[in-house]
Each structure stands twice: as structure tokens, then as C-alpha cells.
């Protein structure tokens, strides 16, 4: 075993004698900066998520329709065209009213406004909101356009109400 120890000592002594000559050892390479784009990826991800959240909120808000506050279960469409009701002059009521005779059609309701939507138009007749198929006075609502409402009496006769009349 002494032979092994002697060989190890000689090897260590020879290494000390052959040390490098005055040249400093090289330093390890440091990681360089990424040119300042390291923050851009998280910022872009946050911006993308915020934009997606806004679009989702808008889509959910569009699907909700507000209810008309008349006590009925009709809902007013959001893309409604509301035409103002004309100011009517007051006329005296005559005693020869056509509805007072038997078999005569009932008085026509007053058209006060139309909230038009292609899928579900709503008209306001005598302060009550009605849709196609509803009853208003003694009439059935047959059709609602942007400016007119067509009513049908029980005897089958049709009357057309127009905004501004």
C-alpha cells in the first residue's frame, strides 16, 4: 500500500510543477438580456383575456331583453323604433255614437306608439302594449308594421290604424 501512496504523492507534485503560466481562467458565459421583450408575452396574454372577457359580457348582455312595465309579460325588443304619438285635439262626443247601436263594431282603440322589431313588434293601443295575436278592445291585432297596425273585428272586417292620425 505504500507503493500506491508514493505514486499519488509523486503525481500531485508533478501537477504543481506544471501549473498554467499566468493566464487567468475563463469566466462562464452569462445569459444576455432578451432585448426587453420578456414582459411582452405576459402583457399580451393579459390583454387577450381582458378583450375576450369584454366580448363575452357584451354577448351575454345582448341576449337579455327588458320587460315592458305594463304588467303584461310582453318584452320590448332592444332594437325598437319608437314613433312619437301625435297630439290629438279634443272633440266633443256626440250622442249618435256608432257603438251604441246593437251589432255595430266597437270603438277603434287609439294608436299611441309602435316599437318595431322584425321578430316581435309591439304596439301601444289605449295605453296597453299588444303584439300580433293579442286582443285590443273588441279587435284582434293582425299585423304591426313600422307605421301601421291592422286590427280585425269579430265580424271579420279589418281596420288599419296609422301613426299620426
PDB file of C-alpha atoms in Angstrom:
ATOM      1  CA  UNK A   1       0.000   0.000   0.000  1.00  0.00           C
ATOM      2  CA  UNK A   2       2.897   2.258   0.487  1.00  0.00           C
ATOM      3  CA  UNK A   3       3.616   1.953  -3.233  1.00  0.00           C
ATOM      4  CA  UNK A   4       0.207   3.431  -4.048  1.00  0.00           C
ATOM      5  CA  UNK A   5       0.661   6.279  -1.625  1.00  0.00           C
ATOM      6  CA  UNK A   6       4.065   7.060  -3.041  1.00  0.00           C
ATOM      7  CA  UNK A   7       2.666   7.153  -6.597  1.00  0.00           C
ATOM      8  CA  UNK A   8      -0.105   9.512  -5.556  1.00  0.00           C
ATOM      9  CA  UNK A   9       2.341  11.896  -3.904  1.00  0.00           C
ATOM     10  CA  UNK A  10       4.528  11.983  -6.993  1.00  0.00           C
ATOM     11  CA  UNK A  11       1.546  12.714  -9.203  1.00  0.00           C
ATOM     12  CA  UNK A  12       0.463  15.627  -7.007  1.00  0.00           C
ATOM     13  CA  UNK A  13       3.971  17.098  -7.038  1.00  0.00           C
ATOM     14  CA  UNK A  14       4.182  16.890 -10.806  1.00  0.00           C
ATOM     15  CA  UNK A  15       0.830  18.676 -11.183  1.00  0.00           C
ATOM     16  CA  UNK A  16       2.030  21.550  -9.000  1.00  0.00           C
ATOM     17  CA  UNK A  17       5.122  21.944 -11.151  1.00  0.00           C
ATOM     18  CA  UNK A  18       3.090  22.005 -14.429  1.00  0.00           C
ATOM     19  CA  UNK A  19       0.528  24.651 -13.391  1.00  0.00           C
ATOM     20  CA  UNK A  20      -0.616  27.071 -16.136  1.00  0.00           C
ATOM     21  CA  UNK A  21       1.537  30.065 -16.742  1.00  0.00           C
ATOM     22  CA  UNK A  22      -0.054  33.390 -15.591  1.00  0.00           C
ATOM     23  CA  UNK A  23      -3.161  33.114 -17.711  1.00  0.00           C
ATOM     24  CA  UNK A  24      -6.342  33.750 -15.785  1.00  0.00           C
ATOM     25  CA  UNK A  25      -9.028  31.106 -16.150  1.00  0.00           C
ATOM     26  CA  UNK A  26     -12.041  31.928 -18.370  1.00  0.00           C
ATOM     27  CA  UNK A  27     -15.244  33.074 -16.721  1.00  0.00           C
ATOM     28  CA  UNK A  28     -18.512  31.327 -17.559  1.00  0.00           C
ATOM     29  CA  UNK A  29     -20.783  32.942 -20.144  1.00  0.00           C
ATOM     30  CA  UNK A  30     -23.628  34.969 -18.630  1.00  0.00           C
ATOM     31  CA  UNK A  31     -27.169  34.893 -20.043  1.00  0.00           C
ATOM     32  CA  UNK A  32     -27.789  38.040 -22.095  1.00  0.00           C
ATOM     33  CA  UNK A  33     -30.989  40.095 -21.979  1.00  0.00           C
ATOM     34  CA  UNK A  34     -33.784  39.299 -24.419  1.00  0.00           C
ATOM     35  CA  UNK A  35     -33.900  42.818 -25.767  1.00  0.00           C
ATOM     36  CA  UNK A  36     -36.667  43.899 -23.373  1.00  0.00           C
ATOM     37  CA  UNK A  37     -39.371  41.570 -24.741  1.00  0.00           C
ATOM     38  CA  UNK A  38     -39.566  39.353 -21.689  1.00  0.00           C
ATOM     39  CA  UNK A  39     -42.522  41.369 -20.329  1.00  0.00           C
ATOM     40  CA  UNK A  40     -44.411  41.466 -23.638  1.00  0.00           C
ATOM     41  CA  UNK A  41     -45.689  37.883 -23.593  1.00  0.00           C
ATOM     42  CA  UNK A  42     -47.449  38.155 -20.199  1.00  0.00           C
ATOM     43  CA  UNK A  43     -48.806  41.597 -21.134  1.00  0.00           C
ATOM     44  CA  UNK A  44     -50.202  40.264 -24.424  1.00  0.00           C
ATOM     45  CA  UNK A  45     -51.833  37.334 -22.613  1.00  0.00           C
ATOM     46  CA  UNK A  46     -53.486  39.669 -20.086  1.00  0.00           C
ATOM     47  CA  UNK A  47     -54.708  41.960 -22.888  1.00  0.00           C
ATOM     48  CA  UNK A  48     -56.132  38.982 -24.787  1.00  0.00           C
ATOM     49  CA  UNK A  49     -58.002  37.699 -21.727  1.00  0.00           C
ATOM     50  CA  UNK A  50     -59.422  41.154 -20.949  1.00  0.00           C
ATOM     51  CA  UNK A  51     -60.662  41.585 -24.530  1.00  0.00           C
ATOM     52  CA  UNK A  52     -62.240  38.136 -24.528  1.00  0.00           C
ATOM     53  CA  UNK A  53     -63.991  38.941 -21.250  1.00  0.00           C
ATOM     54  CA  UNK A  54     -65.432  42.154 -22.695  1.00  0.00           C
ATOM     55  CA  UNK A  55     -66.790  40.362 -25.767  1.00  0.00           C
ATOM     56  CA  UNK A  56     -68.338  37.622 -23.644  1.00  0.00           C
ATOM     57  CA  UNK A  57     -70.004  40.194 -21.389  1.00  0.00           C
ATOM     58  CA  UNK A  58     -71.405  42.050 -24.413  1.00  0.00           C
ATOM     59  CA  UNK A  59     -72.763  38.835 -25.907  1.00  0.00           C
ATOM     60  CA  UNK A  60     -74.487  37.906 -22.652  1.00  0.00           C
ATOM     61  CA  UNK A  61     -75.924  41.420 -22.278  1.00  0.00           C
ATOM     62  CA  UNK A  62     -77.400  41.345 -25.812  1.00  0.00           C
ATOM     63  CA  UNK A  63     -79.391  38.201 -25.034  1.00  0.00           C
ATOM     64  CA  UNK A  64     -81.277  39.909 -22.207  1.00  0.00           C
ATOM     65  CA  UNK A  65     -84.391  41.900 -23.141  1.00  0.00           C
ATOM     66  CA  UNK A  66     -86.061  44.292 -20.709  1.00  0.00           C
ATOM     67  CA  UNK A  67     -89.684  43.658 -19.780  1.00  0.00           C
ATOM     68  CA  UNK A  68     -92.348  46.263 -20.527  1.00  0.00           C
ATOM     69  CA  UNK A  69     -93.590  47.799 -17.286  1.00  0.00           C
ATOM     70  CA  UNK A  70     -97.313  47.491 -18.080  1.00  0.00           C
ATOM     71  CA  UNK A  71     -97.952  44.398 -16.003  1.00  0.00           C
ATOM     72  CA  UNK A  72     -98.065  42.120 -19.041  1.00  0.00           C
ATOM     73  CA  UNK A  73     -95.492  39.518 -19.909  1.00  0.00           C
ATOM     74  CA  UNK A  74     -94.560  41.103 -23.244  1.00  0.00           C
ATOM     75  CA  UNK A  75     -90.929  42.039 -23.688  1.00  0.00           C
ATOM     76  CA  UNK A  76     -89.789  45.036 -25.674  1.00  0.00           C
ATOM     77  CA  UNK A  77     -87.033  44.373 -28.221  1.00  0.00           C
ATOM     78  CA  UNK A  78     -83.804  46.283 -27.804  1.00  0.00           C
ATOM     79  CA  UNK A  79     -83.660  47.442 -31.411  1.00  0.00           C
ATOM     80  CA  UNK A  80     -87.025  49.110 -31.244  1.00  0.00           C
ATOM     81  CA  UNK A  81     -88.125  52.054 -33.361  1.00  0.00           C
ATOM     82  CA  UNK A  82     -90.370  54.259 -31.256  1.00  0.00           C
ATOM     83  CA  UNK A  83     -92.530  56.742 -33.099  1.00  0.00           C
ATOM     84  CA  UNK A  84     -93.974  59.612 -31.063  1.00  0.00           C
ATOM     85  CA  UNK A  85     -97.715  59.750 -30.684  1.00  0.00           C
ATOM     86  CA  UNK A  86     -99.336  62.802 -32.251  1.00  0.00           C
ATOM     87  CA  UNK A  87    -101.082  65.380 -30.114  1.00  0.00           C
ATOM     88  CA  UNK A  88    -104.791  64.982 -30.722  1.00  0.00           C
ATOM     89  CA  UNK A  89    -107.298  67.770 -30.446  1.00  0.00           C
ATOM     90  CA  UNK A  90    -110.224  67.318 -28.097  1.00  0.00           C
ATOM     91  CA  UNK A  91    -113.506  66.776 -29.925  1.00  0.00           C
ATOM     92  CA  UNK A  92    -116.922  66.667 -28.298  1.00  0.00           C
ATOM     93  CA  UNK A  93    -118.595  63.279 -28.070  1.00  0.00           C
ATOM     94  CA  UNK A  94    -121.864  63.123 -29.943  1.00  0.00           C
ATOM     95  CA  UNK A  95    -124.898  61.212 -28.734  1.00  0.00           C
ATOM     96  CA  UNK A  96    -125.121  59.418 -32.094  1.00  0.00           C
ATOM     97  CA  UNK A  97    -122.191  57.113 -31.370  1.00  0.00           C
ATOM     98  CA  UNK A  98    -121.993  54.159 -33.766  1.00  0.00           C
ATOM     99  CA  UNK A  99    -121.054  51.734 -30.976  1.00  0.00           C
ATOM    100  CA  UNK A 100    -124.242  52.440 -29.057  1.00  0.00           C
ATOM    101  CA  UNK A 101    -126.373  50.738 -31.701  1.00  0.00           C
ATOM    102  CA  UNK A 102    -126.663  46.964 -31.494  1.00  0.00           C
ATOM    103  CA  UNK A 103    -124.492  44.962 -33.914  1.00  0.00           C
ATOM    104  CA  UNK A 104    -122.069  47.859 -34.545  1.00  0.00           C
ATOM    105  CA  UNK A 105    -118.316  47.314 -34.240  1.00  0.00           C
ATOM    106  CA  UNK A 106    -116.676  48.597 -31.048  1.00  0.00           C
ATOM    107  CA  UNK A 107    -114.785  51.892 -30.968  1.00  0.00           C
ATOM    108  CA  UNK A 108    -111.328  51.765 -32.513  1.00  0.00           C
ATOM    109  CA  UNK A 109    -108.555  51.956 -29.953  1.00  0.00           C
ATOM    110  CA  UNK A 110    -106.125  54.863 -30.169  1.00  0.00           C
ATOM    111  CA  UNK A 111    -102.682  54.047 -31.596  1.00  0.00           C
ATOM    112  CA  UNK A 112    -100.146  55.741 -29.304  1.00  0.00           C
ATOM    113  CA  UNK A 113     -96.861  54.244 -30.481  1.00  0.00           C
ATOM    114  CA  UNK A 114     -95.072  51.370 -32.195  1.00  0.00           C
ATOM    115  CA  UNK A 115     -91.880  49.624 -31.091  1.00  0.00           C
ATOM    116  CA  UNK A 116     -90.980  47.772 -34.258  1.00  0.00           C
ATOM    117  CA  UNK A 117     -88.750  44.726 -34.344  1.00  0.00           C
ATOM    118  CA  UNK A 118     -88.876  42.225 -37.215  1.00  0.00           C
ATOM    119  CA  UNK A 119     -89.214  39.260 -34.846  1.00  0.00           C
ATOM    120  CA  UNK A 120     -91.634  40.736 -32.280  1.00  0.00           C
ATOM    121  CA  UNK A 121     -93.197  44.128 -32.969  1.00  0.00           C
ATOM    122  CA  UNK A 122     -95.170  45.784 -30.174  1.00  0.00           C
ATOM    123  CA  UNK A 123     -97.837  48.496 -30.470  1.00  0.00           C
ATOM    124  CA  UNK A 124     -99.309  50.680 -27.750  1.00  0.00           C
ATOM    125  CA  UNK A 125    -103.108  50.885 -28.078  1.00  0.00           C
ATOM    126  CA  UNK A 126    -105.030  52.882 -25.469  1.00  0.00           C
ATOM    127  CA  UNK A 127    -102.049  52.698 -23.079  1.00  0.00           C
ATOM    128  CA  UNK A 128    -101.728  48.900 -23.368  1.00  0.00           C
ATOM    129  CA  UNK A 129     -98.851  47.166 -25.169  1.00  0.00           C
ATOM    130  CA  UNK A 130    -100.023  44.485 -27.596  1.00  0.00           C
ATOM    131  CA  UNK A 131     -98.365  42.089 -30.031  1.00  0.00           C
ATOM    132  CA  UNK A 132     -99.697  40.278 -33.082  1.00  0.00           C
ATOM    133  CA  UNK A 133    -102.481  37.917 -31.975  1.00  0.00           C
ATOM    134  CA  UNK A 134    -103.438  39.874 -28.847  1.00  0.00           C
ATOM    135  CA  UNK A 135    -106.845  41.488 -28.281  1.00  0.00           C
ATOM    136  CA  UNK A 136    -107.253  45.246 -28.015  1.00  0.00           C
ATOM    137  CA  UNK A 137    -110.774  46.417 -27.221  1.00  0.00           C
ATOM    138  CA  UNK A 138    -113.067  44.356 -29.421  1.00  0.00           C
ATOM    139  CA  UNK A 139    -110.384  43.676 -32.039  1.00  0.00           C
ATOM    140  CA  UNK A 140    -107.631  41.143 -32.724  1.00  0.00           C
ATOM    141  CA  UNK A 141    -104.236  42.542 -33.703  1.00  0.00           C
ATOM    142  CA  UNK A 142    -103.456  41.013 -37.116  1.00  0.00           C
ATOM    143  CA  UNK A 143    -100.307  42.883 -38.224  1.00  0.00           C
ATOM    144  CA  UNK A 144     -97.893  45.509 -36.936  1.00  0.00           C
ATOM    145  CA  UNK A 145     -95.599  47.399 -39.318  1.00  0.00           C
ATOM    146  CA  UNK A 146     -93.286  50.342 -38.678  1.00  0.00           C
ATOM    147  CA  UNK A 147     -96.110  52.880 -39.053  1.00  0.00           C
ATOM    148  CA  UNK A 148     -99.418  50.939 -39.036  1.00  0.00           C
ATOM    149  CA  UNK A 149    -101.414  48.426 -37.011  1.00  0.00           C
ATOM    150  CA  UNK A 150    -104.052  46.247 -38.691  1.00  0.00           C
ATOM    151  CA  UNK A 151    -106.979  45.201 -36.479  1.00  0.00           C
ATOM    152  CA  UNK A 152    -109.697  42.654 -37.230  1.00  0.00           C
ATOM    153  CA  UNK A 153    -113.170  42.870 -35.693  1.00  0.00           C
ATOM    154  CA  UNK A 154    -115.157  39.807 -34.635  1.00  0.00           C
ATOM    155  CA  UNK A 155    -117.270  40.085 -37.814  1.00  0.00           C
ATOM    156  CA  UNK A 156    -114.113  39.769 -39.998  1.00  0.00           C
ATOM    157  CA  UNK A 157    -113.839  43.419 -41.057  1.00  0.00           C
ATOM    158  CA  UNK A 158    -110.360  44.909 -40.874  1.00  0.00           C
ATOM    159  CA  UNK A 159    -109.327  48.396 -39.768  1.00  0.00           C
ATOM    160  CA  UNK A 160    -105.895  49.929 -40.196  1.00  0.00           C
ATOM    161  CA  UNK A 161    -104.565  52.433 -37.675  1.00  0.00           C
ATOM    162  CA  UNK A 162    -101.726  54.684 -38.759  1.00  0.00           C
ATOM    163  CA  UNK A 163     -99.375  56.765 -36.637  1.00  0.00           C
ATOM    164  CA  UNK A 164    -100.159  60.456 -36.824  1.00  0.00           C
ATOM    165  CA  UNK A 165    -103.931  60.068 -37.270  1.00  0.00           C
TER     166      UNK A 165
END
